[in-house]
Amino acid sequence: MAVRPILTLPDPRLRAKSAPVAKVDAHVRALMDDMLETMYAAPGVGLAAIQIGEATRVIVVDPARKDEPKAPMTLANPRILEASAEMSSYEEGCLSIPDHYEEVERPARVRVAYLDRDGAAREIEADGLLATVLQHEIDHLDGVLFVDHISRLKRQLIVKKFQKQAKREAEAAATAAD
Ligand code: NI
């Protein structure tokens, strides 16, 4: 297992659509282990494979609070089967968009189909924080970020900030190389 670097905005890979897992084999399980270790080290409550540069449909989540025992879940090919009409709102953040938090409204309950660590087909019904985290991570598999669910103005402010920061870093690297 290894902690892997997490991609941040404006890395274009975050906008990529991830490919389905053909089979949950040792390679996929090793990826799941790396993702869990990376998520816990960050720390975060969820991570999608594309956030560590792997464009494959795998997510890991752990909605347990700090004072609760760890409750890791690994999901391959997660798919939302049903979403409630009732909505709920959480202040969301993302390890790929550090230090920015915004209220996002999503369906309050979802039913999700996925393959578990052993490749068995499973379903989970989630509400509360878990429902939000699952939707947030499944979005990543289609290149969708939580900032896509907020106002255009707020999104542009955040995206521009990361673009400027990346430009400054590139310029500093070029100067250092002179
Ligand atoms: Ni995220």
PDB file of C-alpha atoms in Angstrom, residues 2 6 12 14 17 34-35 45 50 52 57 64 66 89 94 104 107 113 115-116 122 126 128 133 145 147 155 170:
ATOM      1  CA  ALA A   2       1.154   3.516  -0.686  1.00  0.00           C
ATOM      2  CA  ILE A   6      -3.647  13.682  -5.300  1.00  0.00           C
ATOM      3  CA  PRO A  12      -7.378  18.217 -16.962  1.00  0.00           C
ATOM      4  CA  LEU A  14     -10.019  15.516 -13.260  1.00  0.00           C
ATOM      5  CA  LYS A  17     -14.536  10.048 -17.880  1.00  0.00           C
ATOM      6  CA  ASP A  34      -3.674   2.721  -2.188  1.00  0.00           C
ATOM      7  CA  MET A  35      -6.820   4.832  -2.429  1.00  0.00           C
ATOM      8  CA  VAL A  45     -14.134  10.903   3.618  1.00  0.00           C
ATOM      9  CA  ILE A  50      -9.057   9.533 -11.102  1.00  0.00           C
ATOM     10  CA  ILE A  52      -4.733   9.718  -8.112  1.00  0.00           C
ATOM     11  CA  ARG A  57     -14.394   3.453 -12.047  1.00  0.00           C
ATOM     12  CA  ALA A  64     -17.250   7.559  10.024  1.00  0.00           C
ATOM     13  CA  LYS A  66     -13.294  11.009  14.029  1.00  0.00           C
ATOM     14  CA  SER A  89     -27.668  20.114   1.564  1.00  0.00           C
ATOM     15  CA  CYS A  94     -12.818  17.961  -2.297  1.00  0.00           C
ATOM     16  CA  VAL A 104     -24.266  21.616  -2.365  1.00  0.00           C
ATOM     17  CA  PRO A 107     -30.881  13.926  -3.435  1.00  0.00           C
ATOM     18  CA  ALA A 113     -25.208  -0.832  -7.248  1.00  0.00           C
ATOM     19  CA  LEU A 115     -18.982  -4.579  -7.162  1.00  0.00           C
ATOM     20  CA  ASP A 116     -17.299  -5.125  -3.814  1.00  0.00           C
ATOM     21  CA  ARG A 122     -24.000  -5.519  -4.196  1.00  0.00           C
ATOM     22  CA  ALA A 126     -27.647   5.421   1.754  1.00  0.00           C
ATOM     23  CA  GLY A 128     -27.225  11.436   5.291  1.00  0.00           C
ATOM     24  CA  VAL A 133     -20.248  11.298  -0.372  1.00  0.00           C
ATOM     25  CA  LEU A 145     -16.690  18.183  -9.594  1.00  0.00           C
ATOM     26  CA  VAL A 147     -18.107  23.098  -8.006  1.00  0.00           C
ATOM     27  CA  ARG A 155     -17.241  28.243  -9.625  1.00  0.00           C
ATOM     28  CA  ALA A 170       5.057  27.089 -13.605  1.00  0.00           C
TER      29      ALA A 170
END
